[in-house]
């Protein structure tokens, strides 16, 4: 079995890559391969997706010219440490995108928990999905959709693309960078043991800490000051009522 090594120290040589033309969803392809016994540490990329999806089952714009990549991990960490993995993933994607931006470009930032913004506009979506396999292993898939050349006409948030923001990069080149930054960040994360170091990197790239935000939850919306994240990665929202709200999942809006 290939999994994140017990000491957490992994290298790019520990990962494999399968490049496809068209696929329903790179996340679904990874999960299908996991059910068939794939040992994990497998990247699947596609030129286009016919059934890409985002959080809460939303359709994900998946035309050619962008990067669609998913990483399959098997038993990546003890279950109590998995909550911090989305932050590590955001750090890795943020680093890869920053590397291809031209001098003087607008700031690249992370919107909690793991959306990547350029000049306040979304350019990347990250979706983590897990599944308990029949043989007792736990499969976890990290899906990344990055707008490089094109972007959707309609979206919940303002959106942009790397090309629109001045970056000249191909999907293959950006993936090569992501391949490296993800390996480096997962090594730092160290199966959850390195969460403190990961959170420090996340905070240095975060957008909106100290600002007024609104968080849409499944049953209500809360507004207040974004006080940062706690040691587990939950968003801390100060609504001014004397109680700090710790939020594990929600959609954040600035202003």
PDB file of C-alpha atoms in Angstrom:
ATOM      1  CA  UNK A   1       0.000   0.000   0.000  1.00  0.00           C
ATOM      2  CA  UNK A   2       1.188   3.526  -0.804  1.00  0.00           C
ATOM      3  CA  UNK A   3      -0.009   6.083   1.714  1.00  0.00           C
ATOM      4  CA  UNK A   4       1.440   9.151   3.321  1.00  0.00           C
ATOM      5  CA  UNK A   5       4.442   7.756   5.136  1.00  0.00           C
ATOM      6  CA  UNK A   6       4.102   7.214   8.866  1.00  0.00           C
ATOM      7  CA  UNK A   7       6.586  10.003   9.508  1.00  0.00           C
ATOM      8  CA  UNK A   8       4.700  12.220   7.079  1.00  0.00           C
ATOM      9  CA  UNK A   9       7.841  12.985   5.062  1.00  0.00           C
ATOM     10  CA  UNK A  10       7.029  12.414   1.440  1.00  0.00           C
ATOM     11  CA  UNK A  11       8.563  13.609  -1.797  1.00  0.00           C
ATOM     12  CA  UNK A  12       7.323  14.177  -5.365  1.00  0.00           C
ATOM     13  CA  UNK A  13       8.770  10.761  -6.266  1.00  0.00           C
ATOM     14  CA  UNK A  14       6.045   9.160  -4.153  1.00  0.00           C
ATOM     15  CA  UNK A  15       3.305  10.326  -6.552  1.00  0.00           C
ATOM     16  CA  UNK A  16       2.049   9.035  -9.908  1.00  0.00           C
ATOM     17  CA  UNK A  17       0.127  10.849 -12.651  1.00  0.00           C
ATOM     18  CA  UNK A  18      -2.473   9.765 -15.206  1.00  0.00           C
ATOM     19  CA  UNK A  19      -3.439  12.323 -17.869  1.00  0.00           C
ATOM     20  CA  UNK A  20      -6.828  11.888 -19.568  1.00  0.00           C
ATOM     21  CA  UNK A  21      -8.582  13.731 -22.378  1.00  0.00           C
ATOM     22  CA  UNK A  22     -12.211  13.940 -21.280  1.00  0.00           C
ATOM     23  CA  UNK A  23     -13.682  12.473 -18.106  1.00  0.00           C
ATOM     24  CA  UNK A  24     -16.913  12.880 -16.207  1.00  0.00           C
ATOM     25  CA  UNK A  25     -15.058  14.122 -13.130  1.00  0.00           C
ATOM     26  CA  UNK A  26     -11.456  13.693 -12.060  1.00  0.00           C
ATOM     27  CA  UNK A  27     -12.690  13.213  -8.485  1.00  0.00           C
ATOM     28  CA  UNK A  28     -15.039  10.422  -9.585  1.00  0.00           C
ATOM     29  CA  UNK A  29     -12.247   8.817 -11.605  1.00  0.00           C
ATOM     30  CA  UNK A  30      -9.997   8.780  -8.536  1.00  0.00           C
ATOM     31  CA  UNK A  31     -12.702   7.224  -6.362  1.00  0.00           C
ATOM     32  CA  UNK A  32     -13.419   4.578  -8.999  1.00  0.00           C
ATOM     33  CA  UNK A  33      -9.743   3.647  -9.125  1.00  0.00           C
ATOM     34  CA  UNK A  34      -9.636   3.512  -5.316  1.00  0.00           C
ATOM     35  CA  UNK A  35     -12.522   1.022  -5.314  1.00  0.00           C
ATOM     36  CA  UNK A  36     -10.543  -1.077  -7.804  1.00  0.00           C
ATOM     37  CA  UNK A  37      -7.603  -1.233  -5.395  1.00  0.00           C
ATOM     38  CA  UNK A  38      -5.391   1.672  -6.421  1.00  0.00           C
ATOM     39  CA  UNK A  39      -2.762   2.220  -3.701  1.00  0.00           C
ATOM     40  CA  UNK A  40      -3.141   5.995  -3.727  1.00  0.00           C
ATOM     41  CA  UNK A  41      -0.839   8.983  -4.208  1.00  0.00           C
ATOM     42  CA  UNK A  42      -2.299   9.179  -7.705  1.00  0.00           C
ATOM     43  CA  UNK A  43      -2.937  12.388  -9.637  1.00  0.00           C
ATOM     44  CA  UNK A  44      -5.588  12.322 -12.362  1.00  0.00           C
ATOM     45  CA  UNK A  45      -5.815  15.283 -14.736  1.00  0.00           C
ATOM     46  CA  UNK A  46      -8.172  15.893 -17.663  1.00  0.00           C
ATOM     47  CA  UNK A  47      -8.396  18.341 -20.551  1.00  0.00           C
ATOM     48  CA  UNK A  48     -12.107  18.740 -19.809  1.00  0.00           C
ATOM     49  CA  UNK A  49     -14.779  17.362 -17.501  1.00  0.00           C
ATOM     50  CA  UNK A  50     -18.302  16.538 -18.606  1.00  0.00           C
ATOM     51  CA  UNK A  51     -19.648  16.289 -15.056  1.00  0.00           C
ATOM     52  CA  UNK A  52     -17.411  18.442 -12.887  1.00  0.00           C
ATOM     53  CA  UNK A  53     -18.815  19.416  -9.503  1.00  0.00           C
ATOM     54  CA  UNK A  54     -18.104  21.813  -6.693  1.00  0.00           C
ATOM     55  CA  UNK A  55     -19.173  21.998  -3.077  1.00  0.00           C
ATOM     56  CA  UNK A  56     -22.732  20.999  -2.192  1.00  0.00           C
ATOM     57  CA  UNK A  57     -23.166  19.317  -5.583  1.00  0.00           C
ATOM     58  CA  UNK A  58     -22.885  22.517  -7.613  1.00  0.00           C
ATOM     59  CA  UNK A  59     -21.870  22.085 -11.247  1.00  0.00           C
ATOM     60  CA  UNK A  60     -18.273  23.123 -11.987  1.00  0.00           C
ATOM     61  CA  UNK A  61     -17.450  24.926 -15.243  1.00  0.00           C
ATOM     62  CA  UNK A  62     -15.044  22.539 -17.018  1.00  0.00           C
ATOM     63  CA  UNK A  63     -14.171  23.731 -20.512  1.00  0.00           C
ATOM     64  CA  UNK A  64     -10.736  23.061 -22.123  1.00  0.00           C
ATOM     65  CA  UNK A  65      -7.949  25.510 -21.304  1.00  0.00           C
ATOM     66  CA  UNK A  66      -8.193  25.249 -17.524  1.00  0.00           C
ATOM     67  CA  UNK A  67      -6.618  22.814 -15.069  1.00  0.00           C
ATOM     68  CA  UNK A  68      -8.727  19.960 -13.740  1.00  0.00           C
ATOM     69  CA  UNK A  69      -6.716  17.797 -11.361  1.00  0.00           C
ATOM     70  CA  UNK A  70      -7.519  15.401  -8.528  1.00  0.00           C
ATOM     71  CA  UNK A  71      -5.200  13.655  -6.097  1.00  0.00           C
ATOM     72  CA  UNK A  72      -6.155  10.305  -4.560  1.00  0.00           C
ATOM     73  CA  UNK A  73      -4.807   9.634  -1.078  1.00  0.00           C
ATOM     74  CA  UNK A  74      -5.332   6.400   0.856  1.00  0.00           C
ATOM     75  CA  UNK A  75      -5.408   6.586   4.665  1.00  0.00           C
ATOM     76  CA  UNK A  76      -3.771  10.048   4.582  1.00  0.00           C
ATOM     77  CA  UNK A  77      -3.975  10.707   8.337  1.00  0.00           C
ATOM     78  CA  UNK A  78      -5.709   9.675  11.544  1.00  0.00           C
ATOM     79  CA  UNK A  79      -9.366  10.653  11.287  1.00  0.00           C
ATOM     80  CA  UNK A  80      -9.034  13.302  14.014  1.00  0.00           C
ATOM     81  CA  UNK A  81      -6.440  15.176  11.916  1.00  0.00           C
ATOM     82  CA  UNK A  82      -8.266  15.226   8.582  1.00  0.00           C
ATOM     83  CA  UNK A  83     -10.121  18.467   9.390  1.00  0.00           C
ATOM     84  CA  UNK A  84      -6.886  20.388   8.824  1.00  0.00           C
ATOM     85  CA  UNK A  85      -6.145  18.919   5.386  1.00  0.00           C
ATOM     86  CA  UNK A  86      -8.219  21.512   3.436  1.00  0.00           C
ATOM     87  CA  UNK A  87      -5.960  24.249   4.826  1.00  0.00           C
ATOM     88  CA  UNK A  88      -2.834  22.409   3.686  1.00  0.00           C
ATOM     89  CA  UNK A  89      -4.341  21.941   0.225  1.00  0.00           C
ATOM     90  CA  UNK A  90      -5.151  25.648   0.003  1.00  0.00           C
ATOM     91  CA  UNK A  91      -1.556  26.529   0.880  1.00  0.00           C
ATOM     92  CA  UNK A  92      -0.240  24.233  -1.869  1.00  0.00           C
ATOM     93  CA  UNK A  93      -2.562  25.603  -4.556  1.00  0.00           C
ATOM     94  CA  UNK A  94      -1.909  29.187  -3.473  1.00  0.00           C
ATOM     95  CA  UNK A  95       1.842  28.670  -3.806  1.00  0.00           C
ATOM     96  CA  UNK A  96       1.528  27.117  -7.271  1.00  0.00           C
ATOM     97  CA  UNK A  97      -0.595  30.001  -8.560  1.00  0.00           C
ATOM     98  CA  UNK A  98       1.636  32.664  -7.039  1.00  0.00           C
ATOM     99  CA  UNK A  99       4.624  31.167  -8.840  1.00  0.00           C
ATOM    100  CA  UNK A 100       3.115  31.867 -12.268  1.00  0.00           C
ATOM    101  CA  UNK A 101       1.833  35.384 -11.640  1.00  0.00           C
ATOM    102  CA  UNK A 102       3.790  38.215 -13.297  1.00  0.00           C
ATOM    103  CA  UNK A 103       5.570  40.949 -11.297  1.00  0.00           C
ATOM    104  CA  UNK A 104       3.155  43.590 -10.100  1.00  0.00           C
ATOM    105  CA  UNK A 105       0.111  41.339 -10.418  1.00  0.00           C
ATOM    106  CA  UNK A 106      -2.841  41.650  -8.076  1.00  0.00           C
ATOM    107  CA  UNK A 107      -2.518  39.811  -4.752  1.00  0.00           C
ATOM    108  CA  UNK A 108      -3.208  36.088  -4.595  1.00  0.00           C
ATOM    109  CA  UNK A 109      -5.030  35.211  -1.383  1.00  0.00           C
ATOM    110  CA  UNK A 110      -6.896  32.364   0.305  1.00  0.00           C
ATOM    111  CA  UNK A 111     -10.570  32.765   1.205  1.00  0.00           C
ATOM    112  CA  UNK A 112     -11.536  30.493   4.066  1.00  0.00           C
ATOM    113  CA  UNK A 113     -11.269  27.621   3.945  1.00  0.00           C
ATOM    114  CA  UNK A 114      -9.667  26.959   0.564  1.00  0.00           C
ATOM    115  CA  UNK A 115     -10.826  29.178  -2.290  1.00  0.00           C
ATOM    116  CA  UNK A 116      -8.018  31.001  -4.106  1.00  0.00           C
ATOM    117  CA  UNK A 117      -8.661  34.640  -5.002  1.00  0.00           C
ATOM    118  CA  UNK A 118      -6.808  37.041  -7.274  1.00  0.00           C
ATOM    119  CA  UNK A 119      -7.677  40.679  -6.622  1.00  0.00           C
ATOM    120  CA  UNK A 120     -10.633  39.417  -4.576  1.00  0.00           C
ATOM    121  CA  UNK A 121     -12.022  37.287  -7.405  1.00  0.00           C
ATOM    122  CA  UNK A 122     -12.238  33.503  -7.328  1.00  0.00           C
ATOM    123  CA  UNK A 123      -9.957  31.635  -9.703  1.00  0.00           C
ATOM    124  CA  UNK A 124      -9.900  28.195  -8.138  1.00  0.00           C
ATOM    125  CA  UNK A 125     -12.256  25.756  -6.486  1.00  0.00           C
ATOM    126  CA  UNK A 126     -11.124  22.897  -4.264  1.00  0.00           C
ATOM    127  CA  UNK A 127     -13.341  19.939  -3.385  1.00  0.00           C
ATOM    128  CA  UNK A 128     -12.345  17.187  -0.947  1.00  0.00           C
ATOM    129  CA  UNK A 129     -14.348  13.958  -0.968  1.00  0.00           C
ATOM    130  CA  UNK A 130     -13.868  10.812   1.081  1.00  0.00           C
ATOM    131  CA  UNK A 131     -15.110   7.263   0.971  1.00  0.00           C
ATOM    132  CA  UNK A 132     -14.682   4.196   3.164  1.00  0.00           C
ATOM    133  CA  UNK A 133     -13.584   1.356   0.880  1.00  0.00           C
ATOM    134  CA  UNK A 134     -14.800  -2.227   1.113  1.00  0.00           C
ATOM    135  CA  UNK A 135     -11.346  -3.436   2.182  1.00  0.00           C
ATOM    136  CA  UNK A 136     -11.297  -1.101   5.180  1.00  0.00           C
ATOM    137  CA  UNK A 137      -9.106   1.605   3.677  1.00  0.00           C
ATOM    138  CA  UNK A 138     -10.171   5.239   3.636  1.00  0.00           C
ATOM    139  CA  UNK A 139      -9.968   7.010   0.283  1.00  0.00           C
ATOM    140  CA  UNK A 140      -9.723  10.788   0.172  1.00  0.00           C
ATOM    141  CA  UNK A 141      -9.691  12.802  -3.037  1.00  0.00           C
ATOM    142  CA  UNK A 142      -8.482  16.382  -3.417  1.00  0.00           C
ATOM    143  CA  UNK A 143     -10.034  17.974  -6.495  1.00  0.00           C
ATOM    144  CA  UNK A 144      -8.703  21.259  -7.918  1.00  0.00           C
ATOM    145  CA  UNK A 145     -10.294  23.262 -10.712  1.00  0.00           C
ATOM    146  CA  UNK A 146      -8.259  26.325 -11.683  1.00  0.00           C
ATOM    147  CA  UNK A 147      -9.410  28.946 -14.203  1.00  0.00           C
ATOM    148  CA  UNK A 148      -6.440  29.499 -16.487  1.00  0.00           C
ATOM    149  CA  UNK A 149      -7.794  30.544 -19.870  1.00  0.00           C
ATOM    150  CA  UNK A 150     -11.568  30.707 -19.400  1.00  0.00           C
ATOM    151  CA  UNK A 151     -14.061  31.369 -16.641  1.00  0.00           C
ATOM    152  CA  UNK A 152     -17.805  30.883 -16.152  1.00  0.00           C
ATOM    153  CA  UNK A 153     -20.177  33.669 -17.181  1.00  0.00           C
ATOM    154  CA  UNK A 154     -22.263  33.266 -14.038  1.00  0.00           C
ATOM    155  CA  UNK A 155     -21.099  32.345 -10.542  1.00  0.00           C
ATOM    156  CA  UNK A 156     -21.970  32.871  -6.884  1.00  0.00           C
ATOM    157  CA  UNK A 157     -18.876  35.053  -6.463  1.00  0.00           C
ATOM    158  CA  UNK A 158     -16.876  37.416  -8.691  1.00  0.00           C
ATOM    159  CA  UNK A 159     -14.572  35.201 -10.780  1.00  0.00           C
ATOM    160  CA  UNK A 160     -11.449  35.625 -12.873  1.00  0.00           C
ATOM    161  CA  UNK A 161      -8.807  33.598 -14.713  1.00  0.00           C
ATOM    162  CA  UNK A 162      -5.030  33.529 -14.616  1.00  0.00           C
ATOM    163  CA  UNK A 163      -4.845  34.794 -18.191  1.00  0.00           C
ATOM    164  CA  UNK A 164      -7.134  37.721 -17.389  1.00  0.00           C
ATOM    165  CA  UNK A 165      -4.861  38.586 -14.462  1.00  0.00           C
ATOM    166  CA  UNK A 166      -1.759  38.622 -16.659  1.00  0.00           C
ATOM    167  CA  UNK A 167      -0.359  35.098 -16.237  1.00  0.00           C
ATOM    168  CA  UNK A 168       0.781  33.219 -19.317  1.00  0.00           C
ATOM    169  CA  UNK A 169       0.808  29.552 -18.319  1.00  0.00           C
ATOM    170  CA  UNK A 170      -0.477  26.298 -19.776  1.00  0.00           C
ATOM    171  CA  UNK A 171      -2.459  23.713 -17.796  1.00  0.00           C
ATOM    172  CA  UNK A 172       0.509  21.334 -18.044  1.00  0.00           C
ATOM    173  CA  UNK A 173       2.966  23.873 -16.635  1.00  0.00           C
ATOM    174  CA  UNK A 174       0.659  24.857 -13.794  1.00  0.00           C
ATOM    175  CA  UNK A 175       0.069  21.207 -12.947  1.00  0.00           C
ATOM    176  CA  UNK A 176       3.824  20.588 -12.821  1.00  0.00           C
ATOM    177  CA  UNK A 177       4.096  23.329 -10.228  1.00  0.00           C
ATOM    178  CA  UNK A 178       1.091  22.059  -8.272  1.00  0.00           C
ATOM    179  CA  UNK A 179       2.560  18.549  -8.322  1.00  0.00           C
ATOM    180  CA  UNK A 180       5.608  19.910  -6.493  1.00  0.00           C
ATOM    181  CA  UNK A 181       3.918  22.320  -4.087  1.00  0.00           C
ATOM    182  CA  UNK A 182       1.367  19.707  -3.016  1.00  0.00           C
ATOM    183  CA  UNK A 183       4.105  17.177  -2.207  1.00  0.00           C
ATOM    184  CA  UNK A 184       6.002  19.818  -0.236  1.00  0.00           C
ATOM    185  CA  UNK A 185       2.940  20.979   1.680  1.00  0.00           C
ATOM    186  CA  UNK A 186       1.731  17.469   2.514  1.00  0.00           C
ATOM    187  CA  UNK A 187       5.203  16.719   3.840  1.00  0.00           C
ATOM    188  CA  UNK A 188       5.009  19.805   6.059  1.00  0.00           C
ATOM    189  CA  UNK A 189       1.480  18.870   7.143  1.00  0.00           C
ATOM    190  CA  UNK A 190       2.917  15.505   8.225  1.00  0.00           C
ATOM    191  CA  UNK A 191      -0.349  13.553   8.476  1.00  0.00           C
ATOM    192  CA  UNK A 192      -1.801  16.328  10.627  1.00  0.00           C
ATOM    193  CA  UNK A 193       1.104  16.491  13.071  1.00  0.00           C
ATOM    194  CA  UNK A 194       2.341  19.651  11.326  1.00  0.00           C
ATOM    195  CA  UNK A 195      -0.963  21.523  11.504  1.00  0.00           C
ATOM    196  CA  UNK A 196       0.543  24.438  13.489  1.00  0.00           C
ATOM    197  CA  UNK A 197       3.103  25.117  10.737  1.00  0.00           C
ATOM    198  CA  UNK A 198       0.424  24.701   8.082  1.00  0.00           C
ATOM    199  CA  UNK A 199      -1.935  27.147   9.799  1.00  0.00           C
ATOM    200  CA  UNK A 200       0.884  29.687  10.048  1.00  0.00           C
ATOM    201  CA  UNK A 201       1.361  29.519   6.266  1.00  0.00           C
ATOM    202  CA  UNK A 202      -2.396  29.662   5.695  1.00  0.00           C
ATOM    203  CA  UNK A 203      -2.795  32.776   7.843  1.00  0.00           C
ATOM    204  CA  UNK A 204       0.001  34.571   5.988  1.00  0.00           C
ATOM    205  CA  UNK A 205      -1.973  34.209   2.748  1.00  0.00           C
ATOM    206  CA  UNK A 206      -5.505  34.686   4.101  1.00  0.00           C
ATOM    207  CA  UNK A 207      -7.891  37.392   2.953  1.00  0.00           C
ATOM    208  CA  UNK A 208     -10.175  39.305   5.263  1.00  0.00           C
ATOM    209  CA  UNK A 209      -8.867  38.617   8.763  1.00  0.00           C
ATOM    210  CA  UNK A 210     -10.073  41.519  10.906  1.00  0.00           C
ATOM    211  CA  UNK A 211     -12.698  42.546   8.341  1.00  0.00           C
ATOM    212  CA  UNK A 212     -16.482  42.313   8.444  1.00  0.00           C
ATOM    213  CA  UNK A 213     -17.778  39.205   6.690  1.00  0.00           C
ATOM    214  CA  UNK A 214     -21.001  37.255   6.275  1.00  0.00           C
ATOM    215  CA  UNK A 215     -20.992  33.463   6.557  1.00  0.00           C
ATOM    216  CA  UNK A 216     -23.865  31.583   4.965  1.00  0.00           C
ATOM    217  CA  UNK A 217     -24.642  28.389   6.864  1.00  0.00           C
ATOM    218  CA  UNK A 218     -27.153  25.731   5.777  1.00  0.00           C
ATOM    219  CA  UNK A 219     -29.843  27.165   8.078  1.00  0.00           C
ATOM    220  CA  UNK A 220     -28.880  30.816   8.617  1.00  0.00           C
ATOM    221  CA  UNK A 221     -26.434  33.648   7.902  1.00  0.00           C
ATOM    222  CA  UNK A 222     -24.098  35.234  10.437  1.00  0.00           C
ATOM    223  CA  UNK A 223     -22.235  38.536  10.107  1.00  0.00           C
ATOM    224  CA  UNK A 224     -19.370  39.836  12.177  1.00  0.00           C
ATOM    225  CA  UNK A 225     -15.629  40.374  12.355  1.00  0.00           C
ATOM    226  CA  UNK A 226     -13.419  37.630  10.918  1.00  0.00           C
ATOM    227  CA  UNK A 227     -11.183  36.996  13.940  1.00  0.00           C
ATOM    228  CA  UNK A 228      -9.051  34.343  12.191  1.00  0.00           C
ATOM    229  CA  UNK A 229      -9.005  30.582  12.554  1.00  0.00           C
ATOM    230  CA  UNK A 230      -8.433  28.409  15.599  1.00  0.00           C
ATOM    231  CA  UNK A 231      -5.881  25.617  15.995  1.00  0.00           C
ATOM    232  CA  UNK A 232      -8.201  23.184  14.185  1.00  0.00           C
ATOM    233  CA  UNK A 233      -8.878  25.477  11.216  1.00  0.00           C
ATOM    234  CA  UNK A 234     -12.390  26.594  12.158  1.00  0.00           C
ATOM    235  CA  UNK A 235     -13.359  30.153  11.265  1.00  0.00           C
ATOM    236  CA  UNK A 236     -13.731  32.382  14.338  1.00  0.00           C
ATOM    237  CA  UNK A 237     -16.506  34.950  13.932  1.00  0.00           C
ATOM    238  CA  UNK A 238     -17.017  37.762  16.430  1.00  0.00           C
ATOM    239  CA  UNK A 239     -20.634  38.892  16.071  1.00  0.00           C
ATOM    240  CA  UNK A 240     -20.308  41.459  18.841  1.00  0.00           C
ATOM    241  CA  UNK A 241     -22.644  39.577  21.142  1.00  0.00           C
ATOM    242  CA  UNK A 242     -19.882  38.547  23.504  1.00  0.00           C
ATOM    243  CA  UNK A 243     -19.722  35.040  22.019  1.00  0.00           C
ATOM    244  CA  UNK A 244     -17.126  33.908  19.495  1.00  0.00           C
ATOM    245  CA  UNK A 245     -18.650  31.565  16.928  1.00  0.00           C
ATOM    246  CA  UNK A 246     -16.444  28.696  15.711  1.00  0.00           C
ATOM    247  CA  UNK A 247     -17.589  27.693  12.221  1.00  0.00           C
ATOM    248  CA  UNK A 248     -16.481  24.461  10.588  1.00  0.00           C
ATOM    249  CA  UNK A 249     -18.135  24.929   7.177  1.00  0.00           C
ATOM    250  CA  UNK A 250     -19.888  27.750   5.350  1.00  0.00           C
ATOM    251  CA  UNK A 251     -19.764  30.185   2.426  1.00  0.00           C
ATOM    252  CA  UNK A 252     -17.922  33.435   3.186  1.00  0.00           C
ATOM    253  CA  UNK A 253     -18.788  36.803   1.673  1.00  0.00           C
ATOM    254  CA  UNK A 254     -16.733  39.962   2.268  1.00  0.00           C
ATOM    255  CA  UNK A 255     -18.052  43.440   2.942  1.00  0.00           C
TER     256      UNK A 255
END
